[in-house]
């Protein structure tokens, strides 16, 4: 199903029979976009989230997808990170390393993790400075329409409350308009200290895959994609990238649609 959303790129929704089918569809989507961007600009900038998304990337590290991807062209970033050491069980870097990065030949120098020796505020400043330098050197594109960095693909998950990245319902950070990267010290989901890309950065990306499986997010999926009359806008409803928002759902996640 594809439709155009006013003021933004198109939105597509795929409902896959099983979570296994979802992982295959996501691997194909990511591999196809990797080939497109490597051909067009010689690099592919990919932003990961934490949580369940990493498990859904398991088919990408297997043939035929793993063999077709030019891993040396990948540059990897995080949409959000918890302010904990990189080897901590809550670290999004550790989750991605164990479940994905350690299984493919991405160059270690092309993996942009946060500096885990800094405070939340310091780590957010440091990550923003790093991305500004990569924009200057043309590794990360700049959106001509917004002036914010334009990543090629963000692979996002969503929490049961409709949060994306570390942007939670009702939190003032969802309204941030200036910063590229900001920090939160009172995250309602532990751990409390995190850094996160802001909505202007998320929505300046070219493509976003929104990946949701299982029963936990059924109501938030219904609010985002169904005809639910919820009075409060969920963070996930604010996601509108420049070219395409592609939802990947399994049947359970889509059961109220
Ligand atoms: O805390 C976080 O939660 C979201 C959603 O996680 P999920 O396990 O419900 O898929 C995740 O996207 C984010 O990166 C993470 O820090």
PDB file of N, CA and C in Angstrom, residues 10 30 46 57-58 72 75 77 81 129 138 158 161 166 168 195 211 216 221 230 236 248 254:
ATOM      1  N   UNK A  10       6.409   9.832   0.086  1.00  0.00           N
ATOM      2  CA  UNK A  10       5.302   8.869   0.137  1.00  0.00           C
ATOM      3  C   UNK A  10       5.416   7.976   1.372  1.00  0.00           C
ATOM      4  N   UNK A  30      16.718  -2.745   2.518  1.00  0.00           N
ATOM      5  CA  UNK A  30      17.975  -2.102   2.908  1.00  0.00           C
ATOM      6  C   UNK A  30      19.057  -2.355   1.859  1.00  0.00           C
ATOM      7  N   UNK A  46      23.678   5.185   7.066  1.00  0.00           N
ATOM      8  CA  UNK A  46      22.604   4.406   7.681  1.00  0.00           C
ATOM      9  C   UNK A  46      22.544   4.730   9.173  1.00  0.00           C
ATOM     10  N   UNK A  57      17.218  -7.204  11.670  1.00  0.00           N
ATOM     11  CA  UNK A  57      18.238  -7.081  10.612  1.00  0.00           C
ATOM     12  C   UNK A  57      18.967  -8.402  10.362  1.00  0.00           C
ATOM     13  N   UNK A  58      18.513  -9.478  11.011  1.00  0.00           N
ATOM     14  CA  UNK A  58      19.294 -10.719  10.956  1.00  0.00           C
ATOM     15  C   UNK A  58      19.403 -11.321   9.559  1.00  0.00           C
ATOM     16  N   UNK A  72      31.829  -1.790   2.556  1.00  0.00           N
ATOM     17  CA  UNK A  72      32.888  -0.783   2.742  1.00  0.00           C
ATOM     18  C   UNK A  72      32.379   0.638   2.496  1.00  0.00           C
ATOM     19  N   UNK A  75      28.332   3.910   6.193  1.00  0.00           N
ATOM     20  CA  UNK A  75      28.676   4.755   7.352  1.00  0.00           C
ATOM     21  C   UNK A  75      27.514   4.586   8.328  1.00  0.00           C
ATOM     22  N   UNK A  77      25.453   5.219  11.975  1.00  0.00           N
ATOM     23  CA  UNK A  77      25.175   6.185  13.048  1.00  0.00           C
ATOM     24  C   UNK A  77      24.047   5.625  13.925  1.00  0.00           C
ATOM     25  N   UNK A  81      21.066   6.971  21.744  1.00  0.00           N
ATOM     26  CA  UNK A  81      21.964   6.104  22.505  1.00  0.00           C
ATOM     27  C   UNK A  81      21.769   6.385  23.986  1.00  0.00           C
ATOM     28  N   UNK A 129      28.798  17.759  16.831  1.00  0.00           N
ATOM     29  CA  UNK A 129      30.025  18.281  16.204  1.00  0.00           C
ATOM     30  C   UNK A 129      30.564  17.282  15.182  1.00  0.00           C
ATOM     31  N   UNK A 138      31.181  16.274   3.223  1.00  0.00           N
ATOM     32  CA  UNK A 138      30.284  15.657   2.242  1.00  0.00           C
ATOM     33  C   UNK A 138      30.036  14.172   2.434  1.00  0.00           C
ATOM     34  N   UNK A 158       9.728   1.409  17.247  1.00  0.00           N
ATOM     35  CA  UNK A 158       8.781   2.246  17.988  1.00  0.00           C
ATOM     36  C   UNK A 158       8.440   1.539  19.290  1.00  0.00           C
ATOM     37  N   UNK A 161       4.444   3.047  23.643  1.00  0.00           N
ATOM     38  CA  UNK A 161       3.852   4.380  23.878  1.00  0.00           C
ATOM     39  C   UNK A 161       3.961   5.278  22.645  1.00  0.00           C
ATOM     40  N   UNK A 166      14.795   8.616  21.199  1.00  0.00           N
ATOM     41  CA  UNK A 166      14.472   8.848  22.620  1.00  0.00           C
ATOM     42  C   UNK A 166      13.587  10.082  22.717  1.00  0.00           C
ATOM     43  N   UNK A 168       9.917  11.007  23.519  1.00  0.00           N
ATOM     44  CA  UNK A 168       8.787  10.367  24.209  1.00  0.00           C
ATOM     45  C   UNK A 168       7.541  11.255  24.181  1.00  0.00           C
ATOM     46  N   UNK A 195      21.084  10.285  24.636  1.00  0.00           N
ATOM     47  CA  UNK A 195      21.149  11.337  23.625  1.00  0.00           C
ATOM     48  C   UNK A 195      20.281  10.892  22.450  1.00  0.00           C
ATOM     49  N   UNK A 211       9.906  -0.170  11.734  1.00  0.00           N
ATOM     50  CA  UNK A 211       9.805  -1.622  11.849  1.00  0.00           C
ATOM     51  C   UNK A 211       9.122  -2.012  13.167  1.00  0.00           C
ATOM     52  N   UNK A 216       2.997  -5.981  21.240  1.00  0.00           N
ATOM     53  CA  UNK A 216       3.183  -4.892  22.197  1.00  0.00           C
ATOM     54  C   UNK A 216       2.815  -3.501  21.692  1.00  0.00           C
ATOM     55  N   UNK A 221       0.379   1.410  16.714  1.00  0.00           N
ATOM     56  CA  UNK A 221       0.282   1.224  15.254  1.00  0.00           C
ATOM     57  C   UNK A 221      -1.100   1.680  14.786  1.00  0.00           C
ATOM     58  N   UNK A 230      -7.283   9.498  18.465  1.00  0.00           N
ATOM     59  CA  UNK A 230      -6.516   9.882  19.643  1.00  0.00           C
ATOM     60  C   UNK A 230      -6.293  11.394  19.674  1.00  0.00           C
ATOM     61  N   UNK A 236       5.636   8.989  16.980  1.00  0.00           N
ATOM     62  CA  UNK A 236       5.732   8.243  15.719  1.00  0.00           C
ATOM     63  C   UNK A 236       4.925   8.902  14.601  1.00  0.00           C
ATOM     64  N   UNK A 248       7.122  -1.484   8.051  1.00  0.00           N
ATOM     65  CA  UNK A 248       7.205  -2.943   7.980  1.00  0.00           C
ATOM     66  C   UNK A 248       6.536  -3.486   9.239  1.00  0.00           C
ATOM     67  N   UNK A 254      -0.147  -5.437  13.099  1.00  0.00           N
ATOM     68  CA  UNK A 254      -1.164  -4.781  12.260  1.00  0.00           C
ATOM     69  C   UNK A 254      -2.576  -5.258  12.603  1.00  0.00           C
TER      70      UNK A 254
END
